[in-house]
CSV table of C-alpha atoms in Angstrom, one decimal:
chain,number,residue,atom,x,y,z
A,16,MET,CA,5.7,139.4,137.5
A,17,THR,CA,3.1,138.9,140.1
A,18,VAL,CA,0.9,137.6,137.3
A,19,LEU,CA,3.3,134.6,137.0
A,20,CYS,CA,2.7,133.5,140.6
A,21,GLU,CA,-1.0,134.2,140.5
A,22,ARG,CA,-1.4,132.0,137.4
A,23,LEU,CA,0.8,129.3,138.8
A,24,ASP,CA,-1.3,129.3,142.0
A,25,GLU,CA,-4.5,129.0,140.0
A,26,GLY,CA,-3.0,125.9,138.3
A,27,THR,CA,-3.4,127.3,134.8
A,28,ARG,CA,-0.7,126.3,132.3
A,29,ASN,CA,-0.4,128.2,129.0
A,30,PRO,CA,2.5,129.6,126.9
A,31,ASP,CA,2.4,132.9,128.6
A,32,ASP,CA,3.1,131.2,132.0
A,33,LEU,CA,6.2,129.6,130.5
A,34,ASN,CA,7.3,132.9,129.1
A,35,LEU,CA,7.0,134.5,132.4
A,36,ILE,CA,8.9,131.7,134.2
A,37,TYR,CA,11.7,131.8,131.6
A,38,ASP,CA,11.9,135.6,132.0
A,39,VAL,CA,12.3,135.5,135.7
A,40,LEU,CA,14.8,132.6,135.6
A,41,SER,CA,16.6,133.5,132.4
A,42,ASN,CA,19.5,135.1,134.2
A,43,TYR,CA,22.5,133.2,135.6
A,44,ARG,CA,22.7,135.4,138.6
A,45,ARG,CA,19.0,135.1,139.5
A,46,ARG,CA,19.2,131.3,139.2
A,47,GLN,CA,22.3,131.2,141.4
A,48,MET,CA,20.7,133.5,144.0
A,49,LEU,CA,17.7,131.2,144.3
A,50,GLN,CA,20.0,128.2,144.7
A,51,LEU,CA,22.1,129.9,147.3
A,52,LEU,CA,19.1,131.0,149.2
A,53,GLY,CA,17.7,127.5,149.2
A,54,ALA,CA,21.0,126.1,150.5
A,55,GLU,CA,20.8,128.3,153.6
A,56,SER,CA,19.2,126.8,156.7
A,57,ASP,CA,16.7,129.7,157.0
A,58,ASN,CA,16.4,130.2,153.2
A,59,SER,CA,17.7,133.7,153.5
A,60,ALA,CA,20.9,135.7,153.0
A,61,THR,CA,22.2,139.2,152.6
A,62,ILE,CA,22.9,140.7,149.3
A,63,PRO,CA,26.6,141.3,150.1
A,64,ASP,CA,27.0,137.6,151.0
A,65,LEU,CA,25.2,136.5,147.8
A,66,ALA,CA,27.3,139.0,145.7
A,67,SER,CA,30.6,137.7,147.1
A,68,THR,CA,29.8,134.1,146.3
A,69,ILE,CA,28.4,134.8,142.8
A,70,ALA,CA,31.4,137.1,142.0
A,71,ALA,CA,33.8,134.3,143.1
A,72,TRP,CA,32.1,131.9,140.7
A,73,GLU,CA,32.2,134.4,137.9
A,74,ILE,CA,35.9,135.0,138.2
A,75,ASP,CA,36.6,131.4,139.0
A,76,VAL,CA,37.9,131.9,142.6
A,77,ASP,CA,37.2,129.3,145.3
A,78,ASP,CA,37.1,131.6,148.3
A,79,PRO,CA,34.4,134.4,148.2
A,80,ASP,CA,36.6,136.4,150.7
A,81,ALA,CA,39.2,136.6,148.0
A,82,VAL,CA,36.9,138.6,145.7
A,83,SER,CA,38.0,142.3,145.4
A,84,TYR,CA,35.8,145.1,146.5
A,85,ASP,CA,35.2,146.3,142.9
A,86,GLU,CA,34.2,142.8,141.7
A,87,ARG,CA,31.8,142.3,144.6
A,88,LYS,CA,30.4,145.8,144.5
A,89,SER,CA,29.5,145.4,140.8
A,90,VAL,CA,27.6,142.2,141.4
A,91,GLN,CA,26.0,143.6,144.6
A,92,SER,CA,24.7,146.7,142.8
A,93,THR,CA,23.1,144.7,140.0
A,94,ILE,CA,21.5,142.3,142.5
A,95,TYR,CA,20.1,145.2,144.6
A,96,GLN,CA,18.9,147.4,141.8
A,97,HIS,CA,17.7,144.8,139.3
A,98,HIS,CA,17.6,141.2,140.2
A,99,ALA,CA,16.2,141.3,143.7
A,100,PRO,CA,13.3,143.6,142.8
A,101,LYS,CA,12.5,141.4,139.8
A,102,MET,CA,12.5,138.3,141.9
A,103,ALA,CA,10.4,140.0,144.5
A,104,ASP,CA,7.9,141.2,141.9
A,105,ALA,CA,7.6,137.5,140.8
A,106,GLY,CA,6.9,136.5,144.4
A,107,LEU,CA,9.9,134.2,144.5
A,108,VAL,CA,11.7,136.1,147.3
A,109,GLU,CA,10.9,138.6,150.0
A,110,PHE,CA,13.3,141.6,149.6
A,111,ASP,CA,14.0,143.8,152.6
A,112,LYS,CA,15.7,146.9,151.1
A,113,ARG,CA,16.6,148.3,154.6
A,114,THR,CA,18.6,145.2,155.6
A,115,SER,CA,19.5,144.1,152.1
A,116,ARG,CA,18.2,140.6,153.0
A,117,LEU,CA,16.5,138.2,150.6
A,118,GLU,CA,14.4,135.2,151.7
A,119,LEU,CA,12.8,132.5,149.6
A,120,THR,CA,9.0,132.4,149.6
A,121,ASP,CA,6.8,129.4,149.9
A,122,ARG,CA,5.9,130.1,146.3
A,123,ALA,CA,9.5,129.5,145.2
A,124,ALA,CA,9.5,126.3,147.2
A,125,ARG,CA,6.3,125.1,145.4
A,126,LEU,CA,8.0,125.8,142.1
A,127,GLY,CA,11.0,123.7,143.2
A,128,LEU,CA,13.5,126.6,143.3
A,129,GLY,CA,16.3,126.4,145.8
A,130,GLY,CA,16.4,123.7,148.4
A,131,ASP,CA,18.7,120.8,149.3
A,132,ASP,CA,19.2,119.7,145.7
A,133,ALA,CA,20.4,123.2,144.7
A,134,ASP,CA,23.4,123.4,142.4
A,135,VAL,CA,25.5,125.8,144.5
A,136,ASP,CA,28.8,125.2,142.7
A,137,GLY,CA,27.8,127.6,139.9
A,138,SER,CA,27.7,125.0,137.1
A,139,ALA,CA,24.0,124.6,136.4
A,140,GLY,CA,22.7,127.1,133.8
A,141,ASP,CA,26.1,128.7,133.5
A,142,ASP,CA,25.9,131.4,130.9
A,143,ARG,CA,29.5,130.8,130.0
A,144,LYS,CA,28.4,127.7,128.0
A,145,TRP,CA,27.3,130.2,125.4
A,146,VAL,CA,30.9,131.3,124.8
A,147,SER,CA,31.6,127.8,123.3
A,148,SER,CA,28.6,128.2,121.0
A,149,ASP,CA,29.7,131.6,120.0
A,150,THR,CA,33.2,130.4,119.3
A,151,ALA,CA,31.8,127.6,117.2
A,152,ALA,CA,29.7,130.2,115.3
A,153,VAL,CA,32.7,132.4,114.7
A,154,THR,CA,34.7,129.5,113.4
A,155,GLY,CA,31.9,128.5,111.1
A,156,ALA,CA,31.5,132.0,109.8
A,157,LEU,CA,35.2,132.3,109.2
A,158,ALA,CA,35.2,129.0,107.3
A,159,VAL,CA,32.4,130.2,105.1
A,160,ALA,CA,34.1,133.5,104.6
A,161,VAL,CA,37.3,131.8,103.4
A,162,SER,CA,35.4,129.5,101.1
A,163,VAL,CA,33.4,132.3,99.6
A,164,ALA,CA,36.5,134.5,99.3
A,165,ALA,CA,38.2,131.7,97.3
A,166,THR,CA,35.1,131.3,95.1
A,167,ALA,CA,34.7,135.1,94.7
A,168,THR,CA,38.3,135.5,93.7
A,169,VAL,CA,38.0,132.8,91.0
A,170,ALA,CA,34.5,133.6,89.8
A,171,GLY,CA,34.5,137.4,90.4
A,172,SER,CA,30.8,137.2,91.3
A,173,PRO,CA,29.1,140.2,93.0
A,174,THR,CA,26.9,137.7,94.9
A,175,ALA,CA,29.9,135.9,96.3
A,176,PHE,CA,31.2,139.2,97.6
A,177,VAL,CA,27.9,140.0,99.3
A,178,VAL,CA,27.9,136.5,101.0
A,179,LEU,CA,31.5,137.1,102.0
A,180,ALA,CA,30.7,140.5,103.6
A,181,THR,CA,27.7,139.1,105.4
A,182,SER,CA,29.8,136.2,106.7
A,183,ILE,CA,32.5,138.5,108.0
A,184,VAL,CA,30.0,140.9,109.7
A,185,THR,CA,28.2,137.9,111.3
A,186,GLY,CA,31.5,136.6,112.5
A,187,VAL,CA,32.6,139.9,114.0
A,188,ILE,CA,29.3,140.4,115.8
A,189,THR,CA,29.3,136.9,117.2
A,190,TRP,CA,32.9,137.3,118.3
A,191,ASN,CA,32.1,140.6,120.0
A,192,ARG,CA,29.1,139.0,121.8
A,193,SER,CA,31.3,136.1,123.1
A,194,ASN,CA,33.8,138.6,124.5
A,195,ARG,CA,31.3,140.5,126.7
């Protein structure tokens, strides 16, 4: 990930740079962490504080103090073990493992991450938007399955049965993904 920051510092722009940026920022929690850090006056926060706020957003609770220990701990562990090191490797945050504190770097500021215009209400880039897409995909797959089933019943075509089976499998997989 340090390659991302070195390339951006050098001013080069190529598809690999974009892929690295998207990789670092592809996760809802990492984007929210950057925005929360940018909203702090000193651009830093502890992982437990970040975890409480993010968990509250994820379970749709207004008060981070109302988040249960288990809900907070799950988010906190993921941040500590996965997200914070990845963001630090990208040069977007400084990560002090001893104090569990993260701080935005100047590099993150140059990329426009965090800051006063941060969306700290949890709505920007919310991964839950994909649930609506998945629901639409399942509905579409089921509509195709019903249509093909009717055609297969009338025509008795083996091809129609293959299309029906494929539609059902696709619908089940999509439904399963939307319920994760």
